[in-house]
PDB file of C-alpha atoms in Angstrom:
ATOM      1  CA  ASP H 153      55.064 -77.775 178.491  1.00 50.00           C
ATOM      2  CA  THR H 154      56.208 -80.658 181.332  1.00 63.00           C
ATOM      3  CA  GLU H 155      53.005 -81.080 184.002  1.00 92.00           C
ATOM      4  CA  VAL H 156      55.925 -83.088 185.949  1.00 97.00           C
ATOM      5  CA  THR H 157      58.907 -81.202 187.085  1.00 98.00           C
ATOM      6  CA  GLN H 158      62.218 -82.379 188.086  1.00 98.00           C
ATOM      7  CA  THR H 159      65.206 -80.592 189.671  1.00 98.00           C
ATOM      8  CA  PRO H 160      68.168 -80.309 189.038  1.00 98.00           C
ATOM      9  CA  LYS H 161      68.235 -80.450 185.093  1.00 98.00           C
ATOM     10  CA  HIS H 162      72.300 -81.078 185.042  1.00 98.00           C
ATOM     11  CA  LEU H 163      74.174 -83.051 188.105  1.00 97.00           C
ATOM     12  CA  VAL H 164      77.649 -83.571 188.473  1.00 96.00           C
ATOM     13  CA  MET H 165      78.854 -85.707 191.468  1.00 94.00           C
ATOM     14  CA  GLY H 166      81.846 -87.605 192.731  1.00 91.00           C
ATOM     15  CA  MET H 167      81.799 -91.094 193.995  1.00 90.00           C
ATOM     16  CA  THR H 168      82.040 -89.924 197.406  1.00 89.00           C
ATOM     17  CA  ASN H 169      78.602 -87.038 197.023  1.00 90.00           C
ATOM     18  CA  LYS H 170      75.494 -87.532 198.378  1.00 95.00           C
ATOM     19  CA  LYS H 171      72.929 -85.625 196.486  1.00 96.00           C
ATOM     20  CA  SER H 172      68.664 -86.127 196.108  1.00 98.00           C
ATOM     21  CA  LEU H 173      67.282 -86.065 192.569  1.00 98.00           C
ATOM     22  CA  LYS H 174      63.329 -84.327 193.242  1.00 98.00           C
ATOM     23  CA  CYS H 175      60.574 -84.666 191.524  1.00 98.00           C
ATOM     24  CA  GLU H 176      56.779 -83.252 191.560  1.00 98.00           C
ATOM     25  CA  GLN H 177      53.660 -83.160 190.382  1.00 97.00           C
ATOM     26  CA  HIS H 178      50.479 -81.399 190.695  1.00 92.00           C
ATOM     27  CA  MET H 179      48.217 -83.283 188.825  1.00 95.00           C
ATOM     28  CA  GLY H 180      46.571 -85.852 191.668  1.00 94.00           C
ATOM     29  CA  HIS H 181      48.574 -88.455 190.184  1.00 95.00           C
ATOM     30  CA  ARG H 182      48.606 -90.800 192.715  1.00 95.00           C
ATOM     31  CA  ALA H 183      51.855 -92.980 190.984  1.00 96.00           C
ATOM     32  CA  MET H 184      55.419 -92.048 190.652  1.00 97.00           C
ATOM     33  CA  TYR H 185      58.073 -93.693 188.921  1.00 97.00           C
ATOM     34  CA  TRP H 186      61.749 -93.480 188.507  1.00 98.00           C
ATOM     35  CA  TYR H 187      63.670 -94.492 185.058  1.00 98.00           C
ATOM     36  CA  LYS H 188      66.872 -94.896 184.514  1.00 98.00           C
ATOM     37  CA  GLN H 189      67.960 -94.204 180.782  1.00 98.00           C
ATOM     38  CA  LYS H 190      70.958 -94.704 179.110  1.00 98.00           C
ATOM     39  CA  ALA H 191      72.147 -92.931 175.898  1.00 96.00           C
ATOM     40  CA  LYS H 192      70.188 -94.665 172.834  1.00 95.00           C
ATOM     41  CA  LYS H 193      68.710 -97.041 175.132  1.00 97.00           C
ATOM     42  CA  PRO H 194      64.894 -96.866 176.337  1.00 98.00           C
ATOM     43  CA  PRO H 195      63.896 -95.971 179.588  1.00 98.00           C
ATOM     44  CA  GLU H 196      64.840 -99.048 182.778  1.00 97.00           C
ATOM     45  CA  LEU H 197      61.940 -98.989 185.607  1.00 97.00           C
ATOM     46  CA  MET H 198      63.638 -98.441 188.675  1.00 98.00           C
ATOM     47  CA  PHE H 199      60.966 -97.822 191.351  1.00 98.00           C
ATOM     48  CA  VAL H 200      57.720 -97.297 191.576  1.00 96.00           C
ATOM     49  CA  TYR H 201      55.124 -95.921 194.218  1.00 96.00           C
ATOM     50  CA  SER H 202      51.635 -96.077 193.929  1.00 95.00           C
ATOM     51  CA  TYR H 203      49.724 -94.530 196.747  1.00 94.00           C
ATOM     52  CA  GLU H 204      53.000 -93.514 198.408  1.00 95.00           C
ATOM     53  CA  LYS H 205      53.936 -96.760 198.861  1.00 96.00           C
ATOM     54  CA  LEU H 206      56.889 -98.233 197.183  1.00 96.00           C
ATOM     55  CA  SER H 207      55.319-101.003 195.379  1.00 95.00           C
ATOM     56  CA  ILE H 208      58.379-102.159 192.636  1.00 95.00           C
ATOM     57  CA  ASN H 209      61.908-101.719 193.625  1.00 96.00           C
ATOM     58  CA  GLU H 210      63.477-103.162 190.072  1.00 95.00           C
ATOM     59  CA  SER H 211      66.398-104.894 192.299  1.00 94.00           C
ATOM     60  CA  VAL H 212      68.046-101.593 192.538  1.00 97.00           C
ATOM     61  CA  PRO H 213      71.483-101.302 194.297  1.00 96.00           C
ATOM     62  CA  SER H 214      70.929 -99.771 197.491  1.00 96.00           C
ATOM     63  CA  ARG H 215      72.908 -96.567 196.626  1.00 97.00           C
ATOM     64  CA  PHE H 216      69.669 -95.773 194.999  1.00 98.00           C
ATOM     65  CA  SER H 217      67.278 -94.462 197.762  1.00 98.00           C
ATOM     66  CA  PRO H 218      63.465 -93.586 197.087  1.00 98.00           C
ATOM     67  CA  GLU H 219      61.886 -91.564 198.937  1.00 98.00           C
ATOM     68  CA  CYS H 220      57.583 -90.432 198.458  1.00 97.00           C
ATOM     69  CA  PRO H 221      57.141 -87.972 201.359  1.00 95.00           C
ATOM     70  CA  ASN H 222      53.779 -86.974 199.884  1.00 94.00           C
ATOM     71  CA  SER H 223      51.343 -88.258 197.261  1.00 91.00           C
ATOM     72  CA  SER H 224      53.096 -85.079 194.863  1.00 96.00           C
ATOM     73  CA  LEU H 225      56.215 -85.285 195.797  1.00 98.00           C
ATOM     74  CA  LEU H 226      59.031 -87.961 194.676  1.00 98.00           C
ATOM     75  CA  ASN H 227      62.833 -88.106 195.378  1.00 98.00           C
ATOM     76  CA  LEU H 228      65.544 -90.263 194.795  1.00 98.00           C
ATOM     77  CA  HIS H 229      68.924 -90.296 197.697  1.00 98.00           C
ATOM     78  CA  LEU H 230      72.016 -90.851 195.384  1.00 97.00           C
ATOM     79  CA  HIS H 231      75.035 -91.999 197.709  1.00 95.00           C
ATOM     80  CA  ALA H 232      78.202 -93.496 196.431  1.00 94.00           C
ATOM     81  CA  LEU H 233      77.564 -94.098 193.169  1.00 95.00           C
ATOM     82  CA  GLN H 234      79.946 -95.242 190.270  1.00 95.00           C
ATOM     83  CA  PRO H 235      80.717 -94.421 186.927  1.00 95.00           C
ATOM     84  CA  GLU H 236      78.611 -96.563 185.073  1.00 96.00           C
ATOM     85  CA  ASP H 237      75.538 -94.863 186.931  1.00 97.00           C
ATOM     86  CA  SER H 238      75.690 -91.558 184.591  1.00 97.00           C
ATOM     87  CA  ALA H 239      72.747 -91.641 183.024  1.00 98.00           C
ATOM     88  CA  LEU H 240      69.442 -89.616 182.412  1.00 98.00           C
ATOM     89  CA  TYR H 241      67.236 -90.460 185.391  1.00 98.00           C
ATOM     90  CA  LEU H 242      63.842 -89.493 184.644  1.00 98.00           C
ATOM     91  CA  CYS H 243      60.406 -89.443 186.965  1.00 98.00           C
ATOM     92  CA  ALA H 244      56.932 -90.103 185.386  1.00 97.00           C
ATOM     93  CA  SER H 245      53.259 -89.803 187.277  1.00 97.00           C
ATOM     94  CA  SER H 246      50.553 -91.553 186.423  1.00 96.00           C
ATOM     95  CA  PHE H 247      47.204 -91.229 187.782  1.00 94.00           C
ATOM     96  CA  SER H 248      46.666 -94.358 189.231  1.00 87.00           C
ATOM     97  CA  GLY H 249      49.386 -97.300 189.343  1.00 78.00           C
ATOM     98  CA  THR H 250      47.376 -99.657 187.182  1.00 80.00           C
ATOM     99  CA  GLY H 251      49.104-100.749 183.882  1.00 72.00           C
ATOM    100  CA  ASN H 252      46.359 -98.720 181.709  1.00 85.00           C
ATOM    101  CA  GLN H 253      47.469 -95.100 181.940  1.00 92.00           C
ATOM    102  CA  PRO H 254      49.705 -93.133 180.687  1.00 95.00           C
ATOM    103  CA  GLN H 255      52.611 -92.075 182.132  1.00 96.00           C
ATOM    104  CA  HIS H 256      53.569 -87.793 182.324  1.00 97.00           C
ATOM    105  CA  PHE H 257      57.179 -87.885 182.035  1.00 98.00           C
ATOM    106  CA  GLY H 258      59.531 -84.879 183.681  1.00 98.00           C
ATOM    107  CA  ASP H 259      62.502 -83.559 181.322  1.00 97.00           C
ATOM    108  CA  GLY H 260      65.106 -85.604 183.566  1.00 98.00           C
ATOM    109  CA  THR H 261      68.122 -84.799 185.569  1.00 98.00           C
ATOM    110  CA  ARG H 262      71.368 -85.255 183.651  1.00 98.00           C
ATOM    111  CA  LEU H 263      73.478 -87.262 185.983  1.00 97.00           C
ATOM    112  CA  SER H 264      77.671 -87.658 185.233  1.00 97.00           C
ATOM    113  CA  ILE H 265      79.293 -88.977 188.181  1.00 95.00           C
ATOM    114  CA  LEU H 266      83.022 -88.481 188.197  1.00 91.00           C
TER     115      LEU H 266
ATOM    116  CA  GLY T  23      57.198-111.396 181.813  1.00 63.00           C
ATOM    117  CA  GLN T  24      56.122-109.707 178.728  1.00 64.00           C
ATOM    118  CA  GLN T  25      58.638-108.083 176.150  1.00 84.00           C
ATOM    119  CA  VAL T  26      58.688-106.460 172.879  1.00 94.00           C
ATOM    120  CA  MET T  27      60.975-106.830 170.254  1.00 97.00           C
ATOM    121  CA  GLN T  28      60.476-103.584 168.120  1.00 98.00           C
ATOM    122  CA  ILE T  29      62.492-102.896 164.580  1.00 98.00           C
ATOM    123  CA  PRO T  30      63.723-101.160 162.995  1.00 98.00           C
ATOM    124  CA  GLN T  31      66.769 -99.981 165.204  1.00 97.00           C
ATOM    125  CA  TYR T  32      67.049 -96.565 162.715  1.00 98.00           C
ATOM    126  CA  GLN T  33      65.451 -95.081 159.730  1.00 98.00           C
ATOM    127  CA  HIS T  34      66.283 -92.521 157.955  1.00 98.00           C
ATOM    128  CA  VAL T  35      63.916 -90.949 155.292  1.00 98.00           C
ATOM    129  CA  GLN T  36      63.625 -88.064 153.035  1.00 98.00           C
ATOM    130  CA  GLU T  37      61.225 -85.492 153.675  1.00 98.00           C
ATOM    131  CA  GLY T  38      57.927 -86.219 152.607  1.00 98.00           C
ATOM    132  CA  GLU T  39      58.274 -90.070 152.839  1.00 98.00           C
ATOM    133  CA  ASP T  40      56.517 -92.608 155.021  1.00 98.00           C
ATOM    134  CA  PHE T  41      57.923 -94.181 157.866  1.00 98.00           C
ATOM    135  CA  THR T  42      57.102 -97.604 159.794  1.00 98.00           C
ATOM    136  CA  THR T  43      57.730 -98.722 162.776  1.00 98.00           C
ATOM    137  CA  TYR T  44      56.916-102.175 164.355  1.00 98.00           C
ATOM    138  CA  CYS T  45      56.359-103.721 167.938  1.00 98.00           C
ATOM    139  CA  ASN T  46      56.590-107.800 168.455  1.00 98.00           C
ATOM    140  CA  SER T  47      55.458-109.997 170.995  1.00 96.00           C
ATOM    141  CA  SER T  48      55.295-113.372 171.888  1.00 94.00           C
ATOM    142  CA  THR T  49      52.860-113.483 173.941  1.00 94.00           C
ATOM    143  CA  THR T  50      49.189-111.484 173.638  1.00 95.00           C
ATOM    144  CA  LEU T  51      49.003-108.107 175.191  1.00 95.00           C
ATOM    145  CA  SER T  52      46.487-106.816 177.321  1.00 94.00           C
ATOM    146  CA  ASN T  53      47.368-103.405 175.995  1.00 95.00           C
ATOM    147  CA  ILE T  54      49.764-101.569 173.856  1.00 97.00           C
ATOM    148  CA  GLN T  55      51.451 -97.564 174.301  1.00 97.00           C
ATOM    149  CA  TRP T  56      53.264 -95.462 172.183  1.00 98.00           C
ATOM    150  CA  TYR T  57      55.564 -92.383 172.968  1.00 98.00           C
ATOM    151  CA  LYS T  58      57.887 -89.840 171.332  1.00 98.00           C
ATOM    152  CA  GLN T  59      61.116 -88.857 172.717  1.00 98.00           C
ATOM    153  CA  ARG T  60      62.526 -85.296 170.921  1.00 98.00           C
ATOM    154  CA  PRO T  61      66.144 -85.466 171.002  1.00 97.00           C
ATOM    155  CA  GLY T  62      67.847 -84.045 174.203  1.00 95.00           C
ATOM    156  CA  GLY T  63      63.910 -84.773 175.625  1.00 97.00           C
ATOM    157  CA  HIS T  64      61.404 -86.903 177.488  1.00 97.00           C
ATOM    158  CA  PRO T  65      58.970 -89.630 176.598  1.00 98.00           C
ATOM    159  CA  VAL T  66      55.724 -88.537 175.549  1.00 98.00           C
ATOM    160  CA  PHE T  67      52.607 -90.391 175.357  1.00 98.00           C
ATOM    161  CA  LEU T  68      51.161 -90.752 171.792  1.00 98.00           C
ATOM    162  CA  ILE T  69      48.222 -93.004 171.953  1.00 98.00           C
ATOM    163  CA  GLN T  70      47.302 -96.224 174.063  1.00 97.00           C
ATOM    164  CA  LEU T  71      45.693 -99.334 172.260  1.00 98.00           C
ATOM    165  CA  VAL T  72      43.546-101.832 173.519  1.00 97.00           C
ATOM    166  CA  LYS T  73      41.058-103.712 171.480  1.00 97.00           C
ATOM    167  CA  SER T  74      41.869-106.738 168.703  1.00 98.00           C
ATOM    168  CA  GLY T  75      42.670-104.552 165.469  1.00 98.00           C
ATOM    169  CA  GLU T  76      42.323-101.408 166.716  1.00 98.00           C
ATOM    170  CA  VAL T  77      43.071 -98.368 164.863  1.00 98.00           C
ATOM    171  CA  LYS T  78      43.739 -94.971 165.649  1.00 98.00           C
ATOM    172  CA  LYS T  79      44.375 -91.753 163.604  1.00 98.00           C
ATOM    173  CA  GLN T  80      46.611 -88.585 164.631  1.00 97.00           C
ATOM    174  CA  LYS T  81      46.752 -86.802 162.132  1.00 97.00           C
ATOM    175  CA  ARG T  82      49.689 -87.713 159.663  1.00 98.00           C
ATOM    176  CA  LEU T  83      49.570 -90.694 162.056  1.00 98.00           C
ATOM    177  CA  THR T  84      48.054 -94.031 162.033  1.00 98.00           C
ATOM    178  CA  PHE T  85      47.976 -96.680 165.404  1.00 98.00           C
ATOM    179  CA  GLN T  86      47.114-100.522 164.145  1.00 98.00           C
ATOM    180  CA  PHE T  87      47.181-103.336 167.043  1.00 98.00           C
ATOM    181  CA  GLY T  88      47.292-106.895 165.963  1.00 98.00           C
ATOM    182  CA  GLU T  89      44.177-108.870 166.021  1.00 97.00           C
ATOM    183  CA  ALA T  90      46.096-111.385 167.514  1.00 97.00           C
ATOM    184  CA  LYS T  91      46.758-109.117 170.360  1.00 97.00           C
ATOM    185  CA  LYS T  92      50.822-109.736 169.853  1.00 97.00           C
ATOM    186  CA  ASN T  93      52.292-106.501 167.611  1.00 98.00           C
ATOM    187  CA  SER T  94      51.043-103.265 166.585  1.00 98.00           C
ATOM    188  CA  SER T  95      52.389-100.545 164.657  1.00 98.00           C
ATOM    189  CA  LEU T  96      52.586 -96.714 163.995  1.00 98.00           C
ATOM    190  CA  HIS T  97      52.919 -95.174 160.526  1.00 98.00           C
ATOM    191  CA  ILE T  98      53.961 -91.350 159.707  1.00 98.00           C
ATOM    192  CA  THR T  99      52.283 -90.418 156.807  1.00 98.00           C
ATOM    193  CA  ALA T 100      54.236 -87.370 154.280  1.00 98.00           C
ATOM    194  CA  THR T 101      57.334 -87.188 157.344  1.00 98.00           C
ATOM    195  CA  GLN T 102      57.853 -82.979 158.687  1.00 98.00           C
ATOM    196  CA  THR T 103      60.934 -82.294 160.712  1.00 97.00           C
ATOM    197  CA  THR T 104      58.966 -82.289 163.246  1.00 97.00           C
ATOM    198  CA  ASP T 105      59.068 -86.040 163.462  1.00 98.00           C
ATOM    199  CA  VAL T 106      62.330 -86.445 164.284  1.00 98.00           C
ATOM    200  CA  GLY T 107      63.176 -88.672 167.298  1.00 98.00           C
ATOM    201  CA  THR T 108      62.632 -91.956 168.659  1.00 98.00           C
ATOM    202  CA  TYR T 109      59.361 -93.583 169.165  1.00 98.00           C
ATOM    203  CA  PHE T 110      58.767 -96.511 171.430  1.00 98.00           C
ATOM    204  CA  CYS T 111      56.186 -98.780 171.889  1.00 98.00           C
ATOM    205  CA  ALA T 112      55.813-100.114 175.513  1.00 97.00           C
ATOM    206  CA  VAL T 113      54.297-103.160 177.050  1.00 96.00           C
ATOM    207  CA  ILE T 114      52.625-103.813 180.945  1.00 92.00           C
ATOM    208  CA  GLN T 115      54.903-106.660 182.700  1.00 90.00           C
ATOM    209  CA  GLY T 116      52.768-107.796 185.805  1.00 86.00           C
ATOM    210  CA  ALA T 117      50.841-105.005 187.271  1.00 82.00           C
ATOM    211  CA  GLN T 118      52.390-101.973 187.204  1.00 87.00           C
ATOM    212  CA  LYS T 119      55.703-102.582 185.133  1.00 92.00           C
ATOM    213  CA  LEU T 120      56.364-100.242 181.765  1.00 94.00           C
ATOM    214  CA  VAL T 121      58.748-102.362 179.648  1.00 96.00           C
ATOM    215  CA  PHE T 122      59.485-100.203 176.405  1.00 97.00           C
ATOM    216  CA  GLY T 123      61.210-101.537 172.872  1.00 97.00           C
ATOM    217  CA  GLN T 124      63.880-100.439 171.817  1.00 97.00           C
ATOM    218  CA  GLY T 125      63.106 -98.167 170.239  1.00 98.00           C
ATOM    219  CA  THR T 126      63.150 -96.710 166.420  1.00 98.00           C
ATOM    220  CA  ARG T 127      65.555 -93.162 165.927  1.00 98.00           C
ATOM    221  CA  LEU T 128      63.718 -92.038 162.726  1.00 98.00           C
ATOM    222  CA  THR T 129      66.226 -88.845 161.339  1.00 98.00           C
ATOM    223  CA  ILE T 130      64.883 -86.979 158.196  1.00 97.00           C
ATOM    224  CA  ASN T 131      66.917 -85.305 155.358  1.00 95.00           C
ATOM    225  CA  PRO T 132      65.123 -81.788 154.892  1.00 92.00           C
TER     226      PRO T 132
END
Protein backbone atom coordinates (compact mmCIF):
# COMPACT_ATOMS: atom_id res chain seq x y z
CA ASP A 1 0.00 0.00 0.00
CA THR A 2 1.32 3.38 -0.95
CA GLU A 3 0.84 6.35 1.35
CA VAL A 4 1.47 8.79 -1.48
CA THR A 5 -1.50 9.00 -3.82
CA GLN A 6 -1.15 10.11 -7.41
CA THR A 7 -3.88 10.84 -9.92
CA PRO A 8 -4.53 10.06 -12.63
CA LYS A 9 -2.79 6.70 -13.01
CA HIS A 10 -2.76 7.02 -16.77
CA LEU A 11 -2.97 10.07 -19.01
CA VAL A 12 -2.97 10.42 -22.76
CA MET A 13 -2.81 13.93 -24.11
CA GLY A 14 -2.12 15.80 -27.28
CA MET A 15 0.71 18.24 -27.64
CA THR A 16 -1.63 21.22 -27.40
CA ASN A 17 -3.51 20.06 -24.31
CA LYS A 18 -3.22 21.37 -20.77
CA LYS A 19 -3.47 18.85 -17.97
CA SER A 20 -2.39 18.49 -14.36
CA LEU A 21 -0.94 15.66 -12.33
CA LYS A 22 -1.83 15.53 -8.67
CA CYS A 23 -0.06 14.08 -5.65
CA GLU A 24 -1.22 13.88 -2.04
CA GLN A 25 0.33 12.62 1.16
CA HIS A 26 -0.94 12.67 4.73
CA MET A 27 2.17 11.52 6.53
CA GLY A 28 3.07 15.03 7.70
CA HIS A 29 6.05 15.09 5.38
CA ARG A 30 7.41 18.53 4.59
CA ALA A 31 9.34 17.73 1.43
CA MET A 32 7.79 16.61 -1.84
CA TYR A 33 9.38 15.67 -5.12
CA TRP A 34 8.58 15.13 -8.78
CA TYR A 35 10.58 12.58 -10.75
CA LYS A 36 10.47 11.51 -14.37
CA GLN A 37 11.23 7.90 -15.22
CA LYS A 38 11.70 6.57 -18.73
CA ALA A 39 11.46 2.84 -19.41
CA LYS A 40 14.38 0.82 -18.06
CA LYS A 41 15.99 3.94 -16.59
CA PRO A 42 16.27 5.25 -13.04
CA PRO A 43 14.02 8.03 -11.78
CA GLU A 44 15.39 11.50 -12.52
CA LEU A 45 14.64 14.38 -10.21
CA MET A 46 12.66 17.28 -11.64
CA PHE A 47 11.56 19.43 -8.69
CA VAL A 48 11.83 19.55 -4.91
CA TYR A 49 9.50 21.44 -2.60
CA SER A 50 10.62 21.91 0.96
CA TYR A 51 8.18 23.43 3.43
CA GLU A 52 5.96 24.39 0.50
CA LYS A 53 8.69 26.36 -1.24
CA LEU A 54 10.40 25.33 -4.44
CA SER A 55 13.96 24.50 -3.49
CA ILE A 56 15.22 22.63 -6.55
CA ASN A 57 14.34 22.92 -10.24
CA GLU A 58 16.57 20.63 -12.26
CA SER A 59 16.48 22.88 -15.32
CA VAL A 60 13.12 21.45 -16.29
CA PRO A 61 11.48 22.99 -19.41
CA SER A 62 8.82 25.57 -18.63
CA ARG A 63 6.13 23.39 -20.17
CA PHE A 64 6.24 21.63 -16.78
CA SER A 65 5.00 23.87 -13.98
CA PRO A 66 4.96 22.61 -10.39
CA GLU A 67 2.72 23.91 -7.66
CA CYS A 68 2.52 23.14 -3.95
CA PRO A 69 -0.81 24.50 -2.62
CA ASN A 70 -0.15 23.17 0.89
CA SER A 71 2.09 20.74 2.71
CA SER A 72 0.00 17.73 1.65
CA LEU A 73 -0.51 18.49 -2.01
CA LEU A 74 1.74 18.72 -5.01
CA ASN A 75 0.65 19.39 -8.57
CA LEU A 76 2.43 19.29 -11.87
CA HIS A 77 0.83 21.37 -14.59
CA LEU A 78 1.51 20.27 -18.13
CA HIS A 79 1.22 22.37 -21.27
CA ALA A 80 2.41 21.92 -24.84
CA LEU A 81 4.30 18.75 -24.09
CA GLN A 82 6.44 16.91 -26.61
CA PRO A 83 6.38 13.20 -27.48
CA GLU A 84 9.69 12.74 -25.64
CA ASP A 85 7.90 13.77 -22.45
CA SER A 86 6.07 10.46 -22.45
CA ALA A 87 7.20 8.71 -19.27
CA LEU A 88 6.21 7.63 -15.79
CA TYR A 89 5.94 10.65 -13.49
CA LEU A 90 6.55 9.80 -9.87
CA CYS A 91 5.76 11.88 -6.84
CA ALA A 92 7.61 11.26 -3.60
CA SER A 93 7.69 12.71 -0.12
CA SER A 94 10.06 12.66 2.82
CA PHE A 95 9.87 13.83 6.40
CA SER A 96 12.15 16.75 5.69
CA GLY A 97 14.15 17.92 2.72
CA THR A 98 17.46 16.74 4.07
CA GLY A 99 19.33 14.02 2.29
CA ASN A 100 19.24 11.43 5.02
CA GLN A 101 15.54 10.74 4.87
CA PRO A 102 13.91 7.86 3.00
CA GLN A 103 11.60 8.89 0.21
CA HIS A 104 8.11 7.45 -0.16
CA PHE A 105 6.93 7.16 -3.74
CA GLY A 106 3.46 7.12 -5.22
CA ASP A 107 2.41 4.68 -7.92
CA GLY A 108 3.05 7.28 -10.59
CA THR A 109 1.19 8.63 -13.58
CA ARG A 110 1.94 7.00 -16.92
CA LEU A 111 1.86 9.83 -19.40
CA SER A 112 1.64 9.39 -23.16
CA ILE A 113 1.93 12.34 -25.51
CA LEU A 114 0.36 11.88 -28.92
CA GLY B 1 28.15 16.08 -7.95
CA GLN B 2 28.16 12.63 -6.52
CA GLN B 3 27.41 9.83 -8.95
CA VAL B 4 27.30 6.10 -8.54
CA MET B 5 28.04 3.30 -10.96
CA GLN B 6 25.86 0.26 -10.43
CA ILE B 7 26.60 -3.20 -11.78
CA PRO B 8 25.50 -5.48 -13.21
CA GLN B 9 22.80 -3.93 -15.34
CA TYR B 10 20.93 -7.23 -15.58
CA GLN B 11 21.06 -10.49 -13.66
CA HIS B 12 19.11 -13.64 -14.37
CA VAL B 13 19.23 -16.42 -11.80
CA GLN B 14 17.57 -19.69 -11.03
CA GLU B 15 15.27 -19.59 -8.05
CA GLY B 16 17.28 -20.44 -4.98
CA GLU B 17 20.52 -18.94 -6.28
CA ASP B 18 22.11 -15.93 -4.66
CA PHE B 19 22.21 -12.42 -6.18
CA THR B 20 24.44 -9.42 -5.61
CA THR B 21 24.40 -5.89 -6.97
CA TYR B 22 27.17 -3.36 -6.43
CA CYS B 23 27.38 0.42 -6.35
CA ASN B 24 30.65 2.31 -6.61
CA SER B 25 31.50 5.96 -6.24
CA SER B 26 34.72 7.84 -6.93
CA THR B 27 34.03 10.10 -3.95
CA THR B 28 33.25 9.44 -0.31
CA LEU B 29 29.55 9.17 0.32
CA SER B 30 27.72 10.55 3.34
CA ASN B 31 25.17 7.79 3.09
CA ILE B 32 23.59 5.47 0.56
CA GLN B 33 20.03 4.31 0.17
CA TRP B 34 18.65 1.23 -1.57
CA TYR B 35 15.30 0.97 -3.31
CA LYS B 36 13.41 -1.84 -5.03
CA GLN B 37 11.05 -1.31 -7.93
CA ARG B 38 8.83 -4.19 -8.96
CA PRO B 39 7.83 -4.43 -12.64
CA GLY B 40 5.10 -1.87 -13.25
CA GLY B 41 5.54 -0.50 -9.74
CA HIS B 42 7.19 2.35 -7.95
CA PRO B 43 10.48 2.53 -6.02
CA VAL B 44 10.18 1.32 -2.45
CA PHE B 45 12.75 2.30 0.14
CA LEU B 46 14.64 -0.67 1.56
CA ILE B 47 17.39 0.73 3.76
CA GLN B 48 19.87 3.50 4.40
CA LEU B 49 23.52 2.94 5.29
CA VAL B 50 25.47 5.66 7.03
CA LYS B 51 28.46 4.24 8.88
CA SER B 52 31.75 3.06 7.45
CA GLY B 53 31.79 -0.75 7.17
CA GLU B 54 28.14 -0.99 8.15
CA VAL B 55 26.33 -4.28 7.52
CA LYS B 56 22.57 -4.55 7.85
CA LYS B 57 20.32 -7.52 7.28
CA GLN B 58 16.67 -7.80 6.38
CA LYS B 59 15.72 -11.47 6.27
CA ARG B 60 17.50 -12.79 3.15
CA LEU B 61 18.86 -9.35 2.16
CA THR B 62 22.27 -8.18 3.34
CA PHE B 63 23.42 -4.62 2.77
CA GLN B 64 27.02 -3.48 3.15
CA PHE B 65 28.70 -0.09 3.12
CA GLY B 66 32.41 -0.10 2.37
CA GLU B 67 35.04 0.94 4.86
CA ALA B 68 35.94 3.94 2.72
CA LYS B 69 32.25 4.76 2.17
CA LYS B 70 32.77 4.63 -1.58
CA ASN B 71 30.98 1.40 -2.35
CA SER B 72 27.99 -0.60 -1.27
CA SER B 73 26.40 -3.92 -2.06
CA LEU B 74 23.09 -5.68 -1.74
CA HIS B 75 23.16 -9.45 -1.50
CA ILE B 76 20.10 -11.68 -1.63
CA THR B 77 20.46 -15.22 -0.38
CA ALA B 78 18.39 -17.99 -1.96
CA THR B 79 16.32 -15.82 -4.28
CA GLN B 80 12.57 -16.26 -4.52
CA THR B 81 10.24 -15.18 -7.31
CA THR B 82 9.05 -12.33 -5.11
CA ASP B 83 12.55 -10.82 -5.37
CA VAL B 84 12.03 -9.98 -9.05
CA GLY B 85 12.45 -6.30 -9.81
CA THR B 86 15.02 -3.58 -10.27
CA TYR B 87 17.25 -2.68 -7.37
CA PHE B 88 18.58 0.87 -7.22
CA CYS B 89 21.17 2.42 -5.01
CA ALA B 90 20.79 6.15 -4.49
CA VAL B 91 23.04 8.86 -3.12
CA ILE B 92 22.56 12.46 -2.13
CA GLN B 93 23.99 15.20 -4.31
CA GLY B 94 24.09 18.51 -2.50
CA ALA B 95 21.56 18.76 0.31
CA GLN B 96 18.39 17.44 -1.26
CA LYS B 97 18.90 15.82 -4.64
CA LEU B 98 18.70 12.04 -4.64
CA VAL B 99 20.63 10.52 -7.55
CA PHE B 100 19.87 6.94 -8.48
CA GLY B 101 22.27 4.40 -9.88
CA GLN B 102 21.30 2.81 -13.20
CA GLY B 103 19.76 -0.12 -11.37
CA THR B 104 20.16 -3.87 -11.58
CA ARG B 105 17.23 -5.73 -13.08
CA LEU B 106 16.79 -9.12 -11.46
CA THR B 107 14.84 -11.83 -13.22
CA ILE B 108 14.33 -15.30 -11.77
CA ASN B 109 13.69 -18.62 -13.41
CA PRO B 110 11.32 -20.57 -11.14
